[in-house]
Short mmCIF file of C-alpha atoms in Angstrom, two decimals:
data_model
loop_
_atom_site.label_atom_id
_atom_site.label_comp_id
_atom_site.label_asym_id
_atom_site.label_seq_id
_atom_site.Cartn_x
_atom_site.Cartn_y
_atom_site.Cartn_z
CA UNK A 289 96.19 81.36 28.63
CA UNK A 290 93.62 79.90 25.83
CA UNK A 291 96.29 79.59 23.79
CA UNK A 292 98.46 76.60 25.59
CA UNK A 293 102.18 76.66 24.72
CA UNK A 294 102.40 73.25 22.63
CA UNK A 295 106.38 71.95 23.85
CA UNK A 296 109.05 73.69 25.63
CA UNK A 297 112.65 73.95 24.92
CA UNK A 298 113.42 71.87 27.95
CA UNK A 299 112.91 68.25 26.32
CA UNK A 300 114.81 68.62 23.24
CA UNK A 301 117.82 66.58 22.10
CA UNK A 302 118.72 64.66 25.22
CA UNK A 303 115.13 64.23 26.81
CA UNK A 304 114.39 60.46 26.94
CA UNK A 305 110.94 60.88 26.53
CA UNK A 306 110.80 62.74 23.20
CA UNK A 307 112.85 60.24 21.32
CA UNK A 308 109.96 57.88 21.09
CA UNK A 309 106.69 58.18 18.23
CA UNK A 310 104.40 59.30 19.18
CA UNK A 311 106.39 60.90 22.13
CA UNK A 312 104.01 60.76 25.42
CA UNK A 313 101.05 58.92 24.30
CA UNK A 314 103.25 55.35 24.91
CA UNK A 315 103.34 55.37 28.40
CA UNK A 316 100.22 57.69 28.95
CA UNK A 317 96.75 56.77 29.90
CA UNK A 318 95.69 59.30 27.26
CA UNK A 319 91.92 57.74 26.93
CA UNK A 320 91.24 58.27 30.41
CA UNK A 321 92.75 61.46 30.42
CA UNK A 322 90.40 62.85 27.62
CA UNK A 323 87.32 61.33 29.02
CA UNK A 324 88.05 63.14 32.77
CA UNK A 325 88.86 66.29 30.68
CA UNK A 326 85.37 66.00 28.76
CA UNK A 327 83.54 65.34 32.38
CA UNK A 328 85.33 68.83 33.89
CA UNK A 329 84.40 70.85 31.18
CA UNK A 330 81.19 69.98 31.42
CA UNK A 331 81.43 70.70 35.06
CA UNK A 332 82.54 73.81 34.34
CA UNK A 333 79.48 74.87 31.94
CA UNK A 334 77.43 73.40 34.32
CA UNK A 335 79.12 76.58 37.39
CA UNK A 336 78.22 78.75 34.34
CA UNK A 337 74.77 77.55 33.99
CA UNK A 338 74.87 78.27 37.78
CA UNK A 339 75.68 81.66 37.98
CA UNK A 340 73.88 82.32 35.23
CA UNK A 341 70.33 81.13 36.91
CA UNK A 342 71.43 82.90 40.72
CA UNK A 343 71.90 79.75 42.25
CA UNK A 344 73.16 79.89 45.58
CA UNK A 345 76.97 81.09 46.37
CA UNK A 346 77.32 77.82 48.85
CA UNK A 347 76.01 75.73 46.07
CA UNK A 348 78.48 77.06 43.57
CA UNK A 349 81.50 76.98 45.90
CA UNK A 350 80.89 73.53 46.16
CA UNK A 351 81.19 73.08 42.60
CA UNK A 352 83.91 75.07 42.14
CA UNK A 353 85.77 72.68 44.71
CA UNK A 354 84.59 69.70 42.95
CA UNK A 355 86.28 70.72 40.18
CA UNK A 356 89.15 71.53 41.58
CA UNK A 357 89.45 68.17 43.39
CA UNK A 358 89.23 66.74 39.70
CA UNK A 359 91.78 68.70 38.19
CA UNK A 360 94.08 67.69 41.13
CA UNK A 361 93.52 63.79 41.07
CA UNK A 362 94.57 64.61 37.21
CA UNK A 363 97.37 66.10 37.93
CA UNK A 364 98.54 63.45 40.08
CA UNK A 365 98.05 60.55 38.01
CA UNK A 366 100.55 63.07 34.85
CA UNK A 367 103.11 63.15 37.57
CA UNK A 368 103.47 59.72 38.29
CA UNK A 369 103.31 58.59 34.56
CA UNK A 370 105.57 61.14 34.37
CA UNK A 371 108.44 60.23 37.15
CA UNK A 372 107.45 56.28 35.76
CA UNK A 373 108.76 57.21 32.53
CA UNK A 374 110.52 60.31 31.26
CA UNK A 375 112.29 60.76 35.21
CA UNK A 376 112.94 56.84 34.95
CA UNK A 377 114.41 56.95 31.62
CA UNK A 378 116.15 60.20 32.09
CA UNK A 379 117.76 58.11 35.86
CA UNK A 380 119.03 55.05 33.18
CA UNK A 381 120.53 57.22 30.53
CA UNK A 382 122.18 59.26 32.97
CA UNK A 383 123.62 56.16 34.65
CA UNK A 384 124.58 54.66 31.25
CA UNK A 385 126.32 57.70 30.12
CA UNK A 386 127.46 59.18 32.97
CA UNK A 387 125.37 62.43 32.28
CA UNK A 388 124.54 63.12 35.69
CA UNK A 389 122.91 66.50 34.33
CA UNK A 390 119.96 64.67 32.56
CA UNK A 391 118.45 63.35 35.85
CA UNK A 392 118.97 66.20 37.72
CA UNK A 393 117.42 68.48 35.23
CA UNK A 394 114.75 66.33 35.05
CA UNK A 395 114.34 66.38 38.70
CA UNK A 396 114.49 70.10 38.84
CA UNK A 397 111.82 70.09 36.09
CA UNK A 398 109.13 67.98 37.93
CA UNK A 399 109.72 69.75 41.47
CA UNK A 400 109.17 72.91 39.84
CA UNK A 401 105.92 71.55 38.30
CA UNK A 402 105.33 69.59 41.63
CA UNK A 403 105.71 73.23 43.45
CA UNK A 404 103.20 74.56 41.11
CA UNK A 405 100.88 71.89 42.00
CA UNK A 406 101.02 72.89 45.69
CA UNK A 407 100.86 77.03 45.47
CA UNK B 519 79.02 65.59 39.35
CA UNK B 520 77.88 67.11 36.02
CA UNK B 521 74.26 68.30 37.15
CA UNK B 522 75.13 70.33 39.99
CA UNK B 523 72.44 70.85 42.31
CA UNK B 524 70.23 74.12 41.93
CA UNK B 525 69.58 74.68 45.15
CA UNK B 526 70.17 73.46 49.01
CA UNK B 527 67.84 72.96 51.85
CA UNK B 528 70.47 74.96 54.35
CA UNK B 529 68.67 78.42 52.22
CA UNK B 530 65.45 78.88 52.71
CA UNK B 531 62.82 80.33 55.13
CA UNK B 532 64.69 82.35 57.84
CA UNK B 533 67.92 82.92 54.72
CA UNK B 534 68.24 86.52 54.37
CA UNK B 535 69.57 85.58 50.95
CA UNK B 536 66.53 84.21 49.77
CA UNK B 537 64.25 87.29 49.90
CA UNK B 538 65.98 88.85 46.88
CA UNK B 539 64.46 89.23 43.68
CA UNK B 540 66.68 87.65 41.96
CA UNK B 541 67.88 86.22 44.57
CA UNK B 542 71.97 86.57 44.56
CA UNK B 543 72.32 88.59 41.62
CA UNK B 544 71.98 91.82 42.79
CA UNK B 545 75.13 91.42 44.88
CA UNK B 546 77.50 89.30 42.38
CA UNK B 547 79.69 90.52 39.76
CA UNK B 548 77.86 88.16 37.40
CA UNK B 549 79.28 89.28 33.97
CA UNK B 550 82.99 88.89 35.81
CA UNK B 551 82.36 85.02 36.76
CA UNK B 552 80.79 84.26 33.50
CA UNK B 553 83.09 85.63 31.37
CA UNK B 554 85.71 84.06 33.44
CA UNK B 555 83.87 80.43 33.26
CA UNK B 556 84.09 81.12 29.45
CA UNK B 557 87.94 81.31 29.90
CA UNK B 558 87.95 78.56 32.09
CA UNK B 559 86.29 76.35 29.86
CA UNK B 560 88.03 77.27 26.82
CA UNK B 561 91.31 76.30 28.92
CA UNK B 562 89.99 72.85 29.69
CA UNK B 563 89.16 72.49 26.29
CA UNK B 564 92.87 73.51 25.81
CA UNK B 565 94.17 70.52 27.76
CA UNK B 566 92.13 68.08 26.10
CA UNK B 567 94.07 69.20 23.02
CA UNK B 568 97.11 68.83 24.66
CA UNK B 569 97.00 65.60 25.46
CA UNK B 570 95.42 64.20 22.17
CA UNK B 571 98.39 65.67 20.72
CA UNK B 572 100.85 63.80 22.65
CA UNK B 573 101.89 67.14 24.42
CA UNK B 574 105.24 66.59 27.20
CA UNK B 575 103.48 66.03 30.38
CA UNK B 576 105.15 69.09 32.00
CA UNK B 577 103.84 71.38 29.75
CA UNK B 578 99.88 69.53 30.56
CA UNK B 579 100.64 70.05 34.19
CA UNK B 580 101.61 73.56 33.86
CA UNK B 581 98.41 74.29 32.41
CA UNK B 582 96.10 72.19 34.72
CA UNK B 583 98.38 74.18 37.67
CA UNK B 584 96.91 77.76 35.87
CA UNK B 585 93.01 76.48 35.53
CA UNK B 586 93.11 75.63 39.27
CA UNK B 587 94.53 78.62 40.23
CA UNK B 588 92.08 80.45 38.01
CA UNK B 589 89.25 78.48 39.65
CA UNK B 590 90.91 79.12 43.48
CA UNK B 591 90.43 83.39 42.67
CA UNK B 592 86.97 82.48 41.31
CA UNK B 593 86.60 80.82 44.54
CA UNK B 594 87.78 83.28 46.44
CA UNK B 595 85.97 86.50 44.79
CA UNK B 596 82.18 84.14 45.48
CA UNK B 597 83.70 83.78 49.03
CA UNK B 598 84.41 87.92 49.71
CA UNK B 599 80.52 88.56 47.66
CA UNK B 600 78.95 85.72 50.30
CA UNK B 601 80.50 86.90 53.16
CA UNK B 602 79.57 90.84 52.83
CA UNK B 603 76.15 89.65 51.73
CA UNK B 604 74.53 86.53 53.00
CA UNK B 605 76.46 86.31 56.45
CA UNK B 606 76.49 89.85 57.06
CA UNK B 607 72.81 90.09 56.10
CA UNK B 608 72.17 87.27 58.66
CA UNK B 609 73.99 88.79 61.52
CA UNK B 610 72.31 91.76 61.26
CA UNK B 611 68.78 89.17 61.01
CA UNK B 612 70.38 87.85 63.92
CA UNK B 613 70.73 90.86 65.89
CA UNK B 614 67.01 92.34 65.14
CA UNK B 615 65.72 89.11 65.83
CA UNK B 616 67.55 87.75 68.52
CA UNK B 617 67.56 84.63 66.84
CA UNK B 618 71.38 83.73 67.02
CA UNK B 619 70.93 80.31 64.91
CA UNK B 620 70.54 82.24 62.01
CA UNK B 621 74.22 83.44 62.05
CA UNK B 622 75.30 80.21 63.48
CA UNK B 623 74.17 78.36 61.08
CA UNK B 624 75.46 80.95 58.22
CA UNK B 625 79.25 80.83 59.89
CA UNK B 626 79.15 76.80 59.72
CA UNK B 627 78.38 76.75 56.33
CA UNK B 628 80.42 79.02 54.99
CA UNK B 629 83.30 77.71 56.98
CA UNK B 630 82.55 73.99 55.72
CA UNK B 631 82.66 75.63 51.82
CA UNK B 632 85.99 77.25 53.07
CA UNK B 633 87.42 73.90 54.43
CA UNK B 634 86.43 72.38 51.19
CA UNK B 635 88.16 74.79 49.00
CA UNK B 636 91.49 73.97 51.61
CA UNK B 637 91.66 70.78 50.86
CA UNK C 1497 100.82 61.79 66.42
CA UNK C 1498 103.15 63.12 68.78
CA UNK C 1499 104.89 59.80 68.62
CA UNK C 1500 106.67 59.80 64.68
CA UNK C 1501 107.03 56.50 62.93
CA UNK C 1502 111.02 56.23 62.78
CA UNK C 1503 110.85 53.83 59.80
CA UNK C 1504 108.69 51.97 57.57
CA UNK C 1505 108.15 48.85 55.86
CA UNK C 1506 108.04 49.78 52.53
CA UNK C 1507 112.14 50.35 52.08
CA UNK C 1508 113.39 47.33 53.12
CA UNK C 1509 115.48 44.90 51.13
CA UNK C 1510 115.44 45.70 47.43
CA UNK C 1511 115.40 49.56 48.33
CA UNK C 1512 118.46 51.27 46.46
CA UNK C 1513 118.18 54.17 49.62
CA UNK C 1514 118.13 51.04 52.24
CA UNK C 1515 121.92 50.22 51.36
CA UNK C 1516 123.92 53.23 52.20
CA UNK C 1517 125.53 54.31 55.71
CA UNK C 1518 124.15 56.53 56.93
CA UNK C 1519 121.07 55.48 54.66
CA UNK C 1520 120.12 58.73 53.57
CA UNK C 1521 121.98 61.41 54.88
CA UNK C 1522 124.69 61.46 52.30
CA UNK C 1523 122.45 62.82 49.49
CA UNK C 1524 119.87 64.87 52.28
CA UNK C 1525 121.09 69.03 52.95
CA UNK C 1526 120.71 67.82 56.19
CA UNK C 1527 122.25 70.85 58.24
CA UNK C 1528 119.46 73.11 56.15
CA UNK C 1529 116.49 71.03 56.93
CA UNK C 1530 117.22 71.12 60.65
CA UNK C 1531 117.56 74.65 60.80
CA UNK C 1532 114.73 75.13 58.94
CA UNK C 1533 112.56 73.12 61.48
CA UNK C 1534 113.99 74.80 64.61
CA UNK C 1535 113.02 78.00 62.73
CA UNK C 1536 109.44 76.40 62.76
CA UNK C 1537 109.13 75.48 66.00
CA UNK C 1538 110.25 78.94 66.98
CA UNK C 1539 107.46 80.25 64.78
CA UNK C 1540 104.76 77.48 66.23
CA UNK C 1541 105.83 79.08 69.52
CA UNK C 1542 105.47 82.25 68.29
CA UNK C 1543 101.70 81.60 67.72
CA UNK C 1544 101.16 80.18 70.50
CA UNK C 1545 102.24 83.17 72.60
CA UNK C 1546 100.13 84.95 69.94
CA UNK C 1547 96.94 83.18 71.21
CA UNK C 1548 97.90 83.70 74.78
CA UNK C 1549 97.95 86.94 74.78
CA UNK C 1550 94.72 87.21 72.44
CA UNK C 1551 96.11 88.76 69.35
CA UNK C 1552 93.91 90.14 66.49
CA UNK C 1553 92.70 86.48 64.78
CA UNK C 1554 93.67 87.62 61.33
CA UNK C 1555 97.51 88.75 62.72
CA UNK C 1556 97.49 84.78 64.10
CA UNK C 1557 95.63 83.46 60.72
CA UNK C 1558 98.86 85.18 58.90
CA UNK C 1559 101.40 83.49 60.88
CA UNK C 1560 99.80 80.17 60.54
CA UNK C 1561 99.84 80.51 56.79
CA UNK C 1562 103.36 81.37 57.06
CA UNK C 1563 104.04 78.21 58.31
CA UNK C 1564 101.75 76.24 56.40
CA UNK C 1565 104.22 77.55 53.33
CA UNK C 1566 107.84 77.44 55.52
CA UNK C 1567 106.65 73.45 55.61
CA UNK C 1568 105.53 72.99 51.73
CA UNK C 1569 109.00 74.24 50.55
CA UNK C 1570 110.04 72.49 53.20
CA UNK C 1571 108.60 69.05 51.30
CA UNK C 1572 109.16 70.38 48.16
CA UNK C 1573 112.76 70.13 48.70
CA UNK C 1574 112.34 66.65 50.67
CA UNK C 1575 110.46 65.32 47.41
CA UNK C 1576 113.18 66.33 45.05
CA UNK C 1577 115.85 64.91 46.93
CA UNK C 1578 113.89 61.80 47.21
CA UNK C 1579 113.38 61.68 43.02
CA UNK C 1580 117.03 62.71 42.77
CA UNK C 1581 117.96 59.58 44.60
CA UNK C 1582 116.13 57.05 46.27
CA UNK C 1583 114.07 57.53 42.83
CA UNK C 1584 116.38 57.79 40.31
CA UNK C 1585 118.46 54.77 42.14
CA UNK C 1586 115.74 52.29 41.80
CA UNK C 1587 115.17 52.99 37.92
CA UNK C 1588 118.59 52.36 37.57
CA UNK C 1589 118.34 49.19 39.44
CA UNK C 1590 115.28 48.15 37.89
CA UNK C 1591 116.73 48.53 34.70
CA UNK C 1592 119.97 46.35 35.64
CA UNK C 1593 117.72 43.43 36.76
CA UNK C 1594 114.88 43.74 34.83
CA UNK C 1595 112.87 44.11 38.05
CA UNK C 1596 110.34 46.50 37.08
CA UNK C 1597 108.53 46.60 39.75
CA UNK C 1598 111.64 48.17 42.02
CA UNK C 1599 110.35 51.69 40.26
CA UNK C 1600 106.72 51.23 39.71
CA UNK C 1601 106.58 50.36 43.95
CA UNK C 1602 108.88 53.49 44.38
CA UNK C 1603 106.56 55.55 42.04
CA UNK C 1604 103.73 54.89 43.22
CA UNK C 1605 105.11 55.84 46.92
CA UNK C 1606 106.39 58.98 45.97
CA UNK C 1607 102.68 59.65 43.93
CA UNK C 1608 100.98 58.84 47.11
CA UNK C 1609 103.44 61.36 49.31
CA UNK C 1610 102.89 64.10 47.02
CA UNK C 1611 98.82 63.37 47.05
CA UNK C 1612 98.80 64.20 50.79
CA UNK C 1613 100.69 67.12 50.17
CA UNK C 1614 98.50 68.40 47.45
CA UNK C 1615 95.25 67.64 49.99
CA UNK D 606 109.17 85.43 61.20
CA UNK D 607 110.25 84.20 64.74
CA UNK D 608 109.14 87.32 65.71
CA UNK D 609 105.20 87.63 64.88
CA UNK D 610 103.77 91.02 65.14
CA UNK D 611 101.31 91.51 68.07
CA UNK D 612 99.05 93.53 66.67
CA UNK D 613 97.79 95.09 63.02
CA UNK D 614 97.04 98.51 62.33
CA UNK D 615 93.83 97.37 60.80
CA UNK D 616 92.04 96.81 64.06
CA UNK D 617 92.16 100.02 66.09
CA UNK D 618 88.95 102.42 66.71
CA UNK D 619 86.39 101.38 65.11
CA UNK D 620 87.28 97.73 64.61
CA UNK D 621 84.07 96.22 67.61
CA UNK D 622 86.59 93.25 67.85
CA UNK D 623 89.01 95.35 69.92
CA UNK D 624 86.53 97.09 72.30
CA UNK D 625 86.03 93.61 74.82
CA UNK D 626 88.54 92.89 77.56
CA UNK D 627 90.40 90.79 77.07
CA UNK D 628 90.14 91.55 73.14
CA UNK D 629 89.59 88.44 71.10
CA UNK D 630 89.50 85.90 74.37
CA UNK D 631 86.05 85.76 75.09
CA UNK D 632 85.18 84.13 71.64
CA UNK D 633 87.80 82.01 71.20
CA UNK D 634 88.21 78.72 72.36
CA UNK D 635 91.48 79.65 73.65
CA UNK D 636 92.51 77.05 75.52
CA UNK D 637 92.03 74.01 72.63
CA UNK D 638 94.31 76.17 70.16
CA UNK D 639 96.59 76.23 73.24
CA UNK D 640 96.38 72.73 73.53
CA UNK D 641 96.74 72.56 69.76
CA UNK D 642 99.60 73.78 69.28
CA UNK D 643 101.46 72.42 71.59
CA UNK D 644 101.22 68.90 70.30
CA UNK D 645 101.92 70.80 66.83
CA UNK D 646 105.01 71.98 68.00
CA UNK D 647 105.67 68.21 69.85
CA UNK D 648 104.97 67.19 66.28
CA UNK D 649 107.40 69.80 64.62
CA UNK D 650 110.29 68.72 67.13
CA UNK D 651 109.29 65.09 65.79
CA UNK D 652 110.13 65.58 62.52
CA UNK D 653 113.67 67.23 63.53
CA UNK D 654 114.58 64.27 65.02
CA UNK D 655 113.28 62.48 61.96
CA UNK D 656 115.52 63.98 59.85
CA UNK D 657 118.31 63.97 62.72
CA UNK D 658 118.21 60.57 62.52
CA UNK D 659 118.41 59.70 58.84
CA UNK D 660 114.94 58.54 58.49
CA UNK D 661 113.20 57.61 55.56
CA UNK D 662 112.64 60.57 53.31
CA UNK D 663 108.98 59.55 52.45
CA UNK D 664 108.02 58.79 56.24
CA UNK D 665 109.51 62.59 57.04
CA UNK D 666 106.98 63.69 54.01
CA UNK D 667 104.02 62.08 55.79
CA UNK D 668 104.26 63.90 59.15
CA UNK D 669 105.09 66.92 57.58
CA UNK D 670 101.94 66.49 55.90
CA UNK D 671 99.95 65.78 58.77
CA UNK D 672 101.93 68.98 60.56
CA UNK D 673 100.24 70.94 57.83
CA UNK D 674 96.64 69.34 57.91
CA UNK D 675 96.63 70.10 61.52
CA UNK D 676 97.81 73.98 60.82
CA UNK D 677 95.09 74.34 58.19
CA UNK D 678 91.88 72.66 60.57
CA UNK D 679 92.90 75.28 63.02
CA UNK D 680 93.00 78.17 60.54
CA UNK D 681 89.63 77.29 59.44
CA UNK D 682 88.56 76.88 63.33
CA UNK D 683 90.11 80.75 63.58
CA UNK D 684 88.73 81.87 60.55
CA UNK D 685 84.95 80.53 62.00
CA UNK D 686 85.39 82.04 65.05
CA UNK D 687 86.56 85.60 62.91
CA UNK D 688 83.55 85.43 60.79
CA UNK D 689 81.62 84.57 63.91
CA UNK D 690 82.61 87.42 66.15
CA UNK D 691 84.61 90.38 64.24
CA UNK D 692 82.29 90.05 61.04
CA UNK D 693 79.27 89.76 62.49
CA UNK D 694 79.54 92.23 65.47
CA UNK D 695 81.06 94.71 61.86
CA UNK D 696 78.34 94.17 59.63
CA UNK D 697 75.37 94.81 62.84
CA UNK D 698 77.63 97.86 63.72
CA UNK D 699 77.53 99.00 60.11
CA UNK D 700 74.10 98.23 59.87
CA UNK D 701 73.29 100.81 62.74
CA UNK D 702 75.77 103.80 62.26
CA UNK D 703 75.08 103.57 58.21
CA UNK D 704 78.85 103.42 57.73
CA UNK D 705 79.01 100.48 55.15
CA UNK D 706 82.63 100.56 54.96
CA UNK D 707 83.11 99.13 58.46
CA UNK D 708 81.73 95.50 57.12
CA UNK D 709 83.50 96.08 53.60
CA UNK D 710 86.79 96.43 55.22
CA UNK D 711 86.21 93.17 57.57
CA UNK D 712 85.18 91.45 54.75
CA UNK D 713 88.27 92.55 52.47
CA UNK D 714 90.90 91.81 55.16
CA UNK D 715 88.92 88.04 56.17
CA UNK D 716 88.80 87.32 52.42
CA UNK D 717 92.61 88.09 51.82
CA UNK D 718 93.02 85.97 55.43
CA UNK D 719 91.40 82.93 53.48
CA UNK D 720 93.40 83.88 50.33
CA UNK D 721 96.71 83.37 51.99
CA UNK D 722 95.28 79.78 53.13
CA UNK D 723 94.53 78.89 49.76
CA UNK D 724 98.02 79.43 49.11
#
């Protein structure tokens, strides 16, 4: 898991979104992104640090939770740039070529993810 | 967010908790939280990467999905170690005592830090 | 709360889903979802006999979270039908009239329905 | 799942939960979880009509939502009242008889309780 997988197989040749260069960062708020990521791992140390010193389980729990909280708001704002763009696109090429299979791939794709979001 | 607090108010005195030389140590799998904190971190670190390099934005939320679930067990591990500690210390404080308030108060906060962790 | 909205304001007009009769039932596995809820109600009931006759809290803590998930797959398959269509429909129409903002209003509604599932 | 079990095999003999008569009654706030979940299952036939009716898919997302908001405060009401009662009254019991595993089993089946919420 500290190795992240860097594409899948399922956004290759007909996928809207990896046509364009670079492929995401277009229609991504990628600087925000990074800064929020910098802030939660330093959140994290900072449960380490916590730990580390004893501090009190309630205190960490609420840390823990904190973080959490972030990832989730981060999560949310990647699936609606997401659905904005690579679902939207996918919806208009579909229509325009009468490949209903690349929206509802698509679909399936982001519910899945969506699904993982809520378990 | 990123100085966490080292310490509440809702611990001291009458906190069987608090006695404890070090205080929470003795009954935490400390090596198994740090060492997962290091994983943590290094998968945060991991998503940064991920989206400077223009990774698809299913493949990001897949791995935000696996550092909150890794941060839920955390969670839930500091919960069970709390629980068979702190508030079972404090019942049985309680009982010797006949000061009910000090379970009370040990129930309501662990139930707020459960509520937190719901939502 | 007892007393459902039936509609709201925000799919009036330019909404692609608005147009169809009936509006949303044609692309909606509408026999599954309502056997799915009278399956839930049966369980709610089902608890609430549990209560009344003082069950074991953890047996009625299990059969709350088993409705809890019977009514996130439950939205999980709402949400993808609503991306597969009422979605998918307005990029298509944005894209015909060069009205953006048909899929950026429909985006951000469907981001802020799956934020208060995710909380 | 319509048909909850009544009763776990975790709870018999030793378990100082199932001594009192009636059981779990006497700490329980019984009749506001009655109350509860009646307007819960008021709320449930709600959203069947919803969806009877063609509604709006994203206004039959919101009260599902708040359906499941209002299952999770009253897990975390049960699980208070659990750590309260069964937890406490196991950990003095342990304390007295010397048989630890009485409080490590309460706290192993509450903490896979609050797992299952988490989920």
């Amino acid at each position: 898991m500290s190795t992240p997988p860097t594409t899948t197989d399922a956004h290759d040749g007909a996928d809207p979104c990896a046509g364009a260069h670079p492929p995401h960062a277009a229609h991504r708020d990628k600087d925000a992104h990074l800064k929020r990521l910098r802030r939660i791992e330093g959140q994290v140390r900072g449960i380490h640090r916590m730990v580390d010193e004893d501090v009190y389980c309630i205190d960490i729990l609420t840390q823990v939770a904190a973080v959490t909280k972030a990832l989730q708001a981060m999560s949310l704002n990647l699936t609606s740039e997401h659905l904005r763009h690579c679902v939207a696109e996918a919806a208009v090429e579909a229509e325009a070529s009468g490949r209903t299979e690349l929206i509802d791939e698509k679909v399936a794709e982001a519910t899945a993810a969506i699904g993982r979001l809520l378990r």
